Coordinates of C-alpha atoms and ligand atoms in Angstrom, one line a residue:
X1 CA -4.9 10.3 -11.8
X2 CA -6.4 12.3 -14.5
X3 CA -9.8 11.3 -15.9
X4 CA -10.4 12.5 -19.4
X5 CA -11.1 9.7 -21.8
X6 CA -12.7 6.2 -21.4
X7 CA -10.7 4.6 -24.1
X8 CA -7.1 3.5 -24.5
X9 CA -6.2 0.0 -23.6
X10 CA -9.2 -0.3 -21.3
X11 CA -11.1 -0.8 -24.5
X12 CA -9.4 -4.2 -24.9
X13 CA -11.0 -5.5 -21.7
X14 CA -14.2 -7.5 -21.4
X15 CA -17.3 -5.5 -20.5
X16 CA -17.6 -7.0 -17.1
X17 CA -14.1 -5.9 -16.3
X18 CA -14.6 -2.4 -17.8
X19 CA -17.7 -2.1 -15.6
X20 CA -15.6 -2.7 -12.5
X21 CA -13.2 0.0 -13.6
X22 CA -16.1 2.5 -14.1
X23 CA -17.3 1.6 -10.6
X24 CA -13.8 2.4 -9.3
X25 CA -13.9 5.7 -11.2
X26 CA -10.9 4.8 -13.5
X27 CA -11.3 6.3 -16.9
X28 CA -7.8 6.7 -18.2
X29 CA -5.1 4.0 -18.0
X30 CA -1.9 4.9 -16.3
X31 CA 1.3 4.7 -18.4
X32 CA 2.2 1.2 -17.0
X33 CA -1.3 0.0 -17.8
X34 CA -1.1 1.5 -21.3
X35 CA 2.2 -0.2 -21.9
X36 CA 1.5 -3.6 -20.3
X37 CA -2.1 -4.6 -20.9
X38 CA -1.8 -5.4 -24.6
X39 CA 1.2 -7.7 -24.3
X40 CA -0.1 -9.4 -21.2
X41 CA -3.4 -10.1 -23.0
X42 CA -1.3 -11.8 -25.7
X43 CA 0.2 -14.1 -23.0
X44 CA 3.7 -12.5 -23.1
X45 CA 6.1 -12.7 -20.2
X46 CA 7.1 -9.4 -18.6
X47 CA 9.8 -7.7 -16.7
X48 CA 8.4 -4.5 -15.2
X49 CA 10.5 -1.8 -13.5
X50 CA 7.9 0.0 -11.5
X51 CA 7.0 1.1 -8.1
X52 CA 3.8 0.9 -6.1
X53 CA 1.7 3.9 -6.8
X54 CA 2.0 3.7 -10.6
X55 CA -1.1 1.6 -11.1
X56 CA 1.0 -1.5 -11.4
X57 CA -1.4 -3.8 -9.6
X58 CA -4.2 -3.1 -12.1
X59 CA -1.7 -3.5 -14.9
X60 CA -1.2 -7.1 -14.1
X61 CA -4.5 -7.9 -12.4
X62 CA -6.8 -6.8 -15.3
X63 CA -5.2 -9.2 -17.9
X64 CA -5.2 -12.0 -15.4
X65 CA -8.9 -11.6 -14.8
X66 CA -9.5 -11.4 -18.5
X67 CA -7.5 -14.6 -19.1
X68 CA -9.6 -16.4 -16.4
X69 CA -12.9 -15.1 -17.8
X70 CA -12.0 -16.2 -21.3
X71 CA -10.6 -19.6 -20.3
X72 CA -13.1 -20.8 -17.7
X73 CA -12.3 -24.2 -16.0
X74 CA -13.8 -25.9 -13.0
X75 CA -12.1 -25.1 -9.7
X76 CA -9.7 -27.8 -8.5
X77 CA -9.1 -28.2 -4.8
X78 CA -5.6 -27.0 -3.7
X79 CA -4.6 -26.1 -7.3
X80 CA -4.6 -22.4 -8.0
X81 CA -4.4 -21.3 -11.7
X82 CA -2.7 -17.9 -10.8
X83 CA -0.1 -17.4 -8.1
X84 CA 0.9 -13.8 -7.1
X85 CA 3.7 -13.6 -4.7
X86 CA 4.3 -10.4 -2.6
X87 CA 6.8 -9.7 0.1
X88 CA 4.6 -8.3 2.8
X89 CA 1.1 -9.1 4.2
X90 CA 0.1 -5.5 3.6
X91 CA 1.0 -5.7 -0.1
X92 CA -0.6 -9.2 -0.4
X93 CA -3.8 -7.9 1.1
X94 CA -3.8 -4.8 -1.1
X95 CA -3.3 -7.0 -4.2
X96 CA -6.2 -9.2 -3.1
X97 CA -8.3 -6.1 -2.7
X98 CA -7.6 -5.2 -6.3
X99 CA -8.4 -8.7 -7.5
X100 CA -11.7 -8.5 -5.7
X101 CA -12.5 -4.9 -6.8
X102 CA -11.6 -5.4 -10.5
X103 CA -13.1 -9.0 -10.6
X104 CA -16.4 -8.1 -8.9
X105 CA -18.4 -8.7 -12.0
X106 CA -16.5 -11.9 -13.0
X107 CA -16.7 -15.4 -11.5
X108 CA -13.1 -15.4 -10.2
X109 CA -12.5 -17.0 -6.9
X110 CA -9.6 -15.9 -4.9
X111 CA -7.7 -16.2 -1.6
X112 CA -4.8 -14.5 0.2
X113 CA -2.5 -16.3 2.5
X114 CA 0.1 -14.8 4.8
X115 CA 1.7 -15.5 8.2
X116 CA 0.9 -14.1 11.6
X117 CA -2.7 -15.3 11.5
X118 CA -4.3 -18.8 11.9
X119 CA -3.9 -21.0 8.8
X120 CA -7.3 -22.8 9.1
X121 CA -9.5 -20.4 7.1
X122 CA -6.7 -20.2 4.5
X123 CA -6.6 -24.0 4.3
X124 CA -10.4 -24.2 4.0
X125 CA -10.4 -21.8 1.1
X126 CA -7.6 -23.7 -0.7
X127 CA -9.5 -27.0 -0.2
X128 CA -12.5 -25.5 -1.9
X129 CA -10.3 -24.3 -4.7
X130 CA -9.3 -20.8 -5.9
X131 CA -8.4 -19.4 -9.3
X132 CA -6.1 -16.7 -7.9
X133 CA -3.9 -17.2 -4.9
X134 CA -2.0 -14.2 -3.5
X135 CA 0.7 -15.2 -1.0
X136 CA 3.7 -14.2 0.9
X137 CA 6.6 -16.6 0.6
X138 CA 6.8 -17.9 4.1
X139 CA 3.2 -19.0 4.5
X140 CA 3.1 -20.3 0.9
X141 CA 6.1 -22.6 1.6
X142 CA 4.5 -23.8 4.9
X143 CA 1.2 -24.7 3.2
X144 CA 3.0 -26.3 0.3
X145 CA 5.0 -28.4 2.7
X146 CA 1.8 -29.5 4.5
X147 CA 0.4 -30.4 1.0
X148 CA -2.4 -27.9 1.2
X149 CA -1.2 -26.3 -2.0
X150 CA -0.1 -27.9 -5.3
X151 CA 1.5 -25.5 -7.9
X152 CA 1.2 -28.0 -10.8
X153 CA -1.7 -26.1 -12.4
X154 CA -0.3 -22.6 -12.2
X155 CA -0.8 -20.9 -15.6
X156 CA 0.2 -17.4 -14.6
X157 CA 2.9 -16.5 -12.0
X158 CA 3.5 -12.9 -10.8
X159 CA 6.5 -12.0 -8.6
X160 CA 5.8 -8.6 -7.2
X161 CA 8.4 -6.2 -5.6
X162 CA 11.2 -8.7 -6.3
X163 CA 13.9 -6.3 -5.0
X164 CA 12.2 -6.2 -1.6
X165 CA 11.8 -10.0 -1.6
X166 CA 15.6 -10.2 -2.0
X167 CA 16.2 -7.6 0.7
X168 CA 14.0 -9.6 3.1
X169 CA 15.9 -12.8 2.5
X170 CA 13.2 -14.7 0.5
X171 CA 15.5 -15.8 -2.3
X172 CA 15.6 -19.4 -1.3
X173 CA 11.8 -19.7 -0.9
X174 CA 11.4 -18.0 -4.3
X175 CA 13.7 -20.3 -6.0
X176 CA 11.9 -23.3 -4.6
X177 CA 8.6 -21.9 -5.7
X178 CA 9.9 -21.3 -9.2
X179 CA 11.2 -24.9 -9.4
X180 CA 7.7 -26.2 -8.6
X181 CA 5.9 -24.2 -11.3
X182 CA 5.0 -25.9 -14.6
X183 CA 7.4 -25.1 -17.5
X184 CA 4.5 -23.8 -19.6
X185 CA 3.2 -20.7 -17.9
X186 CA 3.1 -16.9 -18.2
X187 CA 5.5 -15.2 -15.9
X188 CA 5.5 -11.5 -14.7
X189 CA 8.3 -10.0 -12.8
X190 CA 8.1 -6.6 -11.1
X191 CA 10.8 -4.7 -9.2
X192 CA 11.3 -1.0 -8.3
X193 CA 15.0 -1.4 -9.0
X194 CA 17.1 -3.5 -11.4
X195 CA 20.4 -4.2 -9.7
X196 CA 22.3 -7.3 -10.9
X197 CA 21.0 -9.7 -8.3
X198 CA 17.4 -8.8 -9.3
X199 CA 18.1 -9.2 -13.0
X200 CA 19.7 -12.5 -12.4
X201 CA 16.6 -13.7 -10.6
X202 CA 14.4 -12.3 -13.4
X203 CA 16.4 -14.3 -16.0
X204 CA 15.6 -17.6 -14.2
X205 CA 11.9 -16.8 -14.4
X206 CA 10.9 -15.3 -17.7
X207 CA 11.1 -16.3 -21.3
X208 CA 11.4 -13.8 -24.1
X209 CA 9.9 -11.0 -22.0
X210 CA 8.5 -7.6 -22.8
X211 CA 10.2 -4.9 -20.8
X212 CA 8.3 -2.1 -19.3
X213 CA 9.8 0.7 -17.3
X214 CA 7.9 3.5 -15.6
X215 CA 9.8 6.3 -14.0
X216 CA 8.6 6.8 -10.5
X217 CA 6.5 9.8 -9.8
X218 CA 9.6 11.7 -8.6
X219 CA 8.8 15.0 -10.2
X220 CA 5.5 15.1 -8.2
X221 CA 7.1 14.3 -5.0
X222 CA 9.7 16.9 -5.6
X223 CA 7.1 19.5 -6.0
X224 CA 5.8 18.8 -2.5
X225 CA 7.1 20.8 0.3
X226 CA 7.6 18.2 3.0
X227 CA 8.0 18.8 6.7
X228 CA 8.0 16.7 9.8
X229 CA 6.9 17.9 13.3
X230 CA 8.1 15.9 16.3
X231 CA 5.3 16.0 18.8
X232 CA 4.2 14.0 21.9
X233 CA 1.4 11.6 21.1
X234 CA -1.0 13.4 23.5
X235 CA -0.3 16.8 21.9
X236 CA -1.3 15.9 18.3
X237 CA -4.8 17.2 18.6
X238 CA -3.6 20.5 19.9
X239 CA -1.0 20.7 17.2
X240 CA -3.4 20.0 14.3
X241 CA -5.9 22.5 15.6
X242 CA -3.2 25.1 16.0
X243 CA -1.9 24.6 12.5
X244 CA -5.4 24.6 10.9
X245 CA -6.3 27.8 12.8
X246 CA -3.2 29.7 12.0
X247 CA -2.0 28.5 8.6
X248 CA -3.6 29.1 5.2
X249 CA -4.7 25.6 4.5
X250 CA -7.9 25.6 2.4
X251 CA -8.3 22.0 1.4
X252 CA -6.6 19.5 3.8
X253 CA -6.4 15.7 3.8
X254 CA -5.5 14.2 7.1
X255 CA -4.3 10.6 7.2
X256 CA -4.6 8.3 10.1
X257 CA -4.1 4.5 10.5
X258 CA -7.2 3.5 12.4
X259 CA -10.9 4.1 11.8
X260 CA -11.6 5.2 15.4
X261 CA -8.8 7.8 15.2
X262 CA -10.4 9.2 12.1
X263 CA -13.6 9.8 13.9
X264 CA -11.8 11.2 17.0
X265 CA -9.8 13.7 15.0
X266 CA -12.7 14.8 12.9
X267 CA -14.7 15.3 16.1
X268 CA -12.0 17.4 17.8
X269 CA -11.7 19.6 14.7
X270 CA -15.4 20.2 14.5
X271 CA -15.4 21.0 18.3
X272 CA -12.7 23.6 17.5
X273 CA -14.9 25.2 14.9
X274 CA -13.0 23.7 11.9
X275 CA -15.3 22.0 9.3
X276 CA -14.2 18.3 9.0
X277 CA -15.5 14.9 7.8
X278 CA -14.1 11.4 8.3
X279 CA -14.1 8.6 5.8
X280 CA -13.2 5.0 6.6
X281 CA -14.4 1.5 6.0
X282 CA -17.0 1.5 8.7
X283 CA -18.9 4.3 7.1
X284 CA -21.7 3.5 4.7
X285 CA -21.0 4.1 1.0
X286 CA -23.6 6.9 1.2
X287 CA -21.8 8.6 4.1
X288 CA -18.5 8.4 2.3
X289 CA -19.9 9.8 -0.9
X290 CA -21.5 12.7 1.0
X291 CA -18.2 13.4 2.9
X292 CA -16.3 13.4 -0.3
X293 CA -18.8 15.7 -2.1
X294 CA -18.7 18.2 0.8
X295 CA -14.9 18.1 0.7
X296 CA -14.7 18.6 -3.1
X297 CA -17.2 21.5 -2.9
X298 CA -15.4 23.2 -0.1
X299 CA -18.2 22.8 2.4
X300 CA -15.8 21.0 4.7
X301 CA -12.2 22.1 4.8
X302 CA -10.7 18.9 6.2
X303 CA -11.1 15.3 5.2
X304 CA -9.8 12.8 7.7
X305 CA -9.2 9.4 6.1
X306 CA -7.7 6.0 6.6
X307 CA -5.5 4.7 3.8
X308 CA -7.9 2.1 2.6
X309 CA -10.8 4.5 2.4
X310 CA -8.6 7.1 0.6
X311 CA -7.7 4.6 -2.2
X312 CA -9.0 5.6 -5.5
X313 CA -10.2 9.0 -4.3
X314 CA -9.2 11.7 -6.7
X315 CA -9.5 15.3 -5.5
X316 CA -7.7 18.1 -7.2
X317 CA -6.4 21.2 -5.4
X318 CA -5.7 19.5 -2.1
X319 CA -3.4 22.3 -0.6
X320 CA -2.1 20.2 2.3
X321 CA -1.7 16.7 3.4
X322 CA -1.2 16.1 7.2
X323 CA 0.0 12.7 8.4
X324 CA -1.6 12.8 11.8
X325 CA -0.1 9.3 12.1
X326 CA 2.7 8.0 10.0
X327 CA 2.0 4.9 7.9
X328 CA 3.6 1.5 8.7
X329 CA 4.4 0.9 5.0
X330 CA 6.8 3.6 3.7
X331 CA 5.3 3.4 0.2
X332 CA 2.0 4.6 1.7
X333 CA 3.7 7.8 2.7
X334 CA 4.4 8.5 -1.0
X335 CA 0.7 7.7 -1.9
X336 CA -0.5 10.0 0.8
X337 CA 1.6 13.0 0.0
X338 CA 0.8 12.5 -3.7
X339 CA -2.7 13.7 -2.9
X340 CA -1.4 17.2 -2.9
X341 CA 0.6 18.7 -5.8
X342 CA -1.7 17.2 -8.4
X343 CA -2.0 18.5 -12.0
X344 CA 1.2 20.5 -11.7
X345 CA 0.3 22.5 -8.7
X346 CA 2.5 22.9 -5.6
X347 CA 1.5 21.2 -2.3
X348 CA 2.6 20.8 1.2
X349 CA 2.8 17.7 3.4
X350 CA 3.2 17.9 7.1
X351 CA 3.9 14.7 9.1
X352 CA 3.5 14.4 12.8
X353 CA 5.9 12.0 14.4
X354 CA 5.7 10.9 18.1
X355 CA 8.3 8.6 19.7
X356 CA 6.6 5.2 18.8
X357 CA 6.5 6.3 15.2
X358 CA 10.2 7.4 15.0
X359 CA 11.3 4.2 13.2
X360 CA 8.5 4.6 10.7
X361 CA 10.0 8.0 9.8
X362 CA 13.5 6.5 9.4
X363 CA 12.1 3.9 7.0
X364 CA 10.3 6.5 5.0
X365 CA 13.4 8.7 4.8
X366 CA 15.4 5.6 3.6
X367 CA 12.8 4.9 0.9
X368 CA 12.7 8.5 -0.4
X369 CA 16.4 8.9 0.2
X370 CA 15.9 12.3 1.7
X371 CA 15.9 13.6 5.3
X372 CA 12.5 15.3 5.6
X373 CA 13.1 18.8 7.0
X374 CA 11.9 19.2 10.5
X375 CA 10.1 22.2 12.1
X376 CA 11.6 22.6 15.5
X377 CA 10.2 26.0 16.3
X378 CA 6.7 25.2 17.2
X379 CA 5.9 25.3 20.9
X380 CA 4.7 21.7 20.8
X381 CA 7.9 20.5 19.4
X382 CA 9.1 17.4 21.4
X383 CA 12.8 16.4 21.6
X384 CA 11.9 13.0 23.2
X385 CA 9.9 12.1 20.1
X386 CA 12.7 13.3 17.8
X387 CA 15.5 11.5 19.6
X388 CA 13.7 8.2 20.4
X389 CA 15.6 5.1 19.6
X390 CA 15.4 1.3 20.3
X391 CA 12.2 0.0 21.8
X392 CA 11.0 3.6 22.4
X393 CA 11.0 4.3 18.7
X394 CA 8.6 1.4 17.9
X395 CA 4.9 1.1 18.4
X396 CA 3.8 -1.0 21.3
X397 CA 3.5 -4.6 20.1
X398 CA 0.0 -5.9 19.5
X399 CA -0.7 -9.4 20.7
X400 CA -1.0 -11.7 17.7
X401 CA -1.2 -15.4 17.1
X402 CA 0.9 -17.4 14.7
X403 CA 4.5 -17.7 13.6
X404 CA 5.3 -14.0 13.2
X405 CA 4.0 -13.2 16.7
X406 CA 5.8 -10.2 18.1
X407 CA 7.6 -11.0 21.3
X408 CA 5.9 -9.6 24.4
X409 CA 7.8 -6.8 26.0
X410 CA 9.5 -8.3 29.1
X411 CA 9.0 -6.8 32.5
X412 CA 12.7 -5.8 32.7
X413 CA 12.6 -3.9 29.4
X414 CA 9.7 -1.4 30.0
X415 CA 9.3 1.7 27.8
X416 CA 11.7 4.2 29.2
X417 CA 9.3 7.1 28.9
X418 CA 5.6 7.9 28.8
X419 CA 5.2 10.0 25.7
X420 CA 1.8 11.4 26.5
X421 CA 3.2 14.9 27.0
X422 CA 6.6 16.5 26.4
X423 CA 8.5 19.2 28.0
X424 CA 12.1 19.0 26.8
X425 CA 13.2 21.4 24.0
X426 CA 16.8 20.9 23.2
X427 CA 17.8 20.9 19.5
X428 CA 19.7 17.9 18.3
X429 CA 18.4 15.9 15.4
Ligands
LIG501 P1 -0.8 0.6 -7.4 O1 0.4 1.2 -8.0 O2 -1.3 -0.6 -8.1 O3 -0.7 0.4 -5.9 O4 -2.0 1.7 -7.6 C1 -1.9 3.0 -7.0 C2 -3.3 3.7 -6.9 O5 -3.8 4.1 -8.1 C3 -4.4 2.8 -6.3 O6 -5.0 3.5 -5.3 C4 -5.3 2.5 -7.5 O7 -6.6 2.3 -7.0 C5 -5.2 3.7 -8.3 N1 -5.3 3.5 -9.8 C6 -4.8 2.4 -10.5 N2 -5.1 2.6 -11.8 C7 -5.8 3.7 -11.9 C8 -6.4 4.4 -13.0 N3 -6.3 3.9 -14.3 N4 -7.1 5.5 -12.7 C9 -7.3 6.0 -11.5 N5 -6.7 5.4 -10.4 C10 -6.0 4.3 -10.6

């Protein structure tokens, strides 16, 4: 996002909040922030039609933090003052990250609760008392039923990604939550789409709302030349080295899911004589800053990053984005490829897809409503990856505790193939 002025609606925020924005390198509000922050600071309800990637999270988090800072009250056990409901754990965790980041110079206390992990640490935090609670609907209902949460003191309620909530079947949970909220409250409702069912739900929640609509970043995405390359998992290093050696890619961001993969890929590239640096959460701030400076100056050609580490990084003239691993959350794909084609320039995004990632690609294509063109000509092209379906098209389940534990693969349904290497080359997508 462009960084020209330090003014706009950010000037309405308390100095301690402004300081956190400077720490994050934000200087200019995004359009949704420009449009929402003044009304939200006045306590108005809101219906926002906006997607992730527009700066929506800060648009609602900043006024919430300001409200809490200006209306301090002692913490009350089990009774949050702000409830933010999100459909997925990933989104809930990301929202909490924003609350932590923007609230770092305030006295806000916060917690996130979601399923799939043990509830005890969550219950402990609630018992101590939090100002801001970020939650997914299932775990929220569980803990309400067990009387670990009481919504009677909620002053601000945010329902994020309402359309996805409905798609995921959370409507009954949401209605129950709304029924438990105090009548006097501020309500914020966000959805990427506004089909009738969504509007109907919004009506039950808000009172005399301000409407804010932000057109998704379509034009940028349209300027990006997207391509997918189906490849065996074990051939990804060869493929990336091959592309970087032969193509004119001068400033390349490579995205991976895991920190150790970032290190591995950067190492392999360096071994192949391609200048590269890795950034991820295990690197010290100093190491991250240095890697970024070297990438910006052109000293290193390739920056390998995890999604979390890449958040908030703003580099112009990225010629190519390579998705060495596809993201689990389809919205992340849009964030990633948006790193190229900034400031009106054209960009290219190449995604590697091996068999266990095949379903991620399908979800991404559903979200962007486009089949990403595939490059079948490369010698490392792999039909097995391209045509994977069923269990073969999913990542191997990780063992987790809790209610959304993935079922263990039974011994009579083994993976049909080992996808380490690939020989087949027929053409049928
Ligand atoms: P969101 O739509 O809330 O997921 O935000 C998308 C991305 O934009 C996140 O990585 C934020 O850190 C970043 N962001 C939000 N607001 C600003 C801003 N005013 N300036 C620069 N980056 C921002």
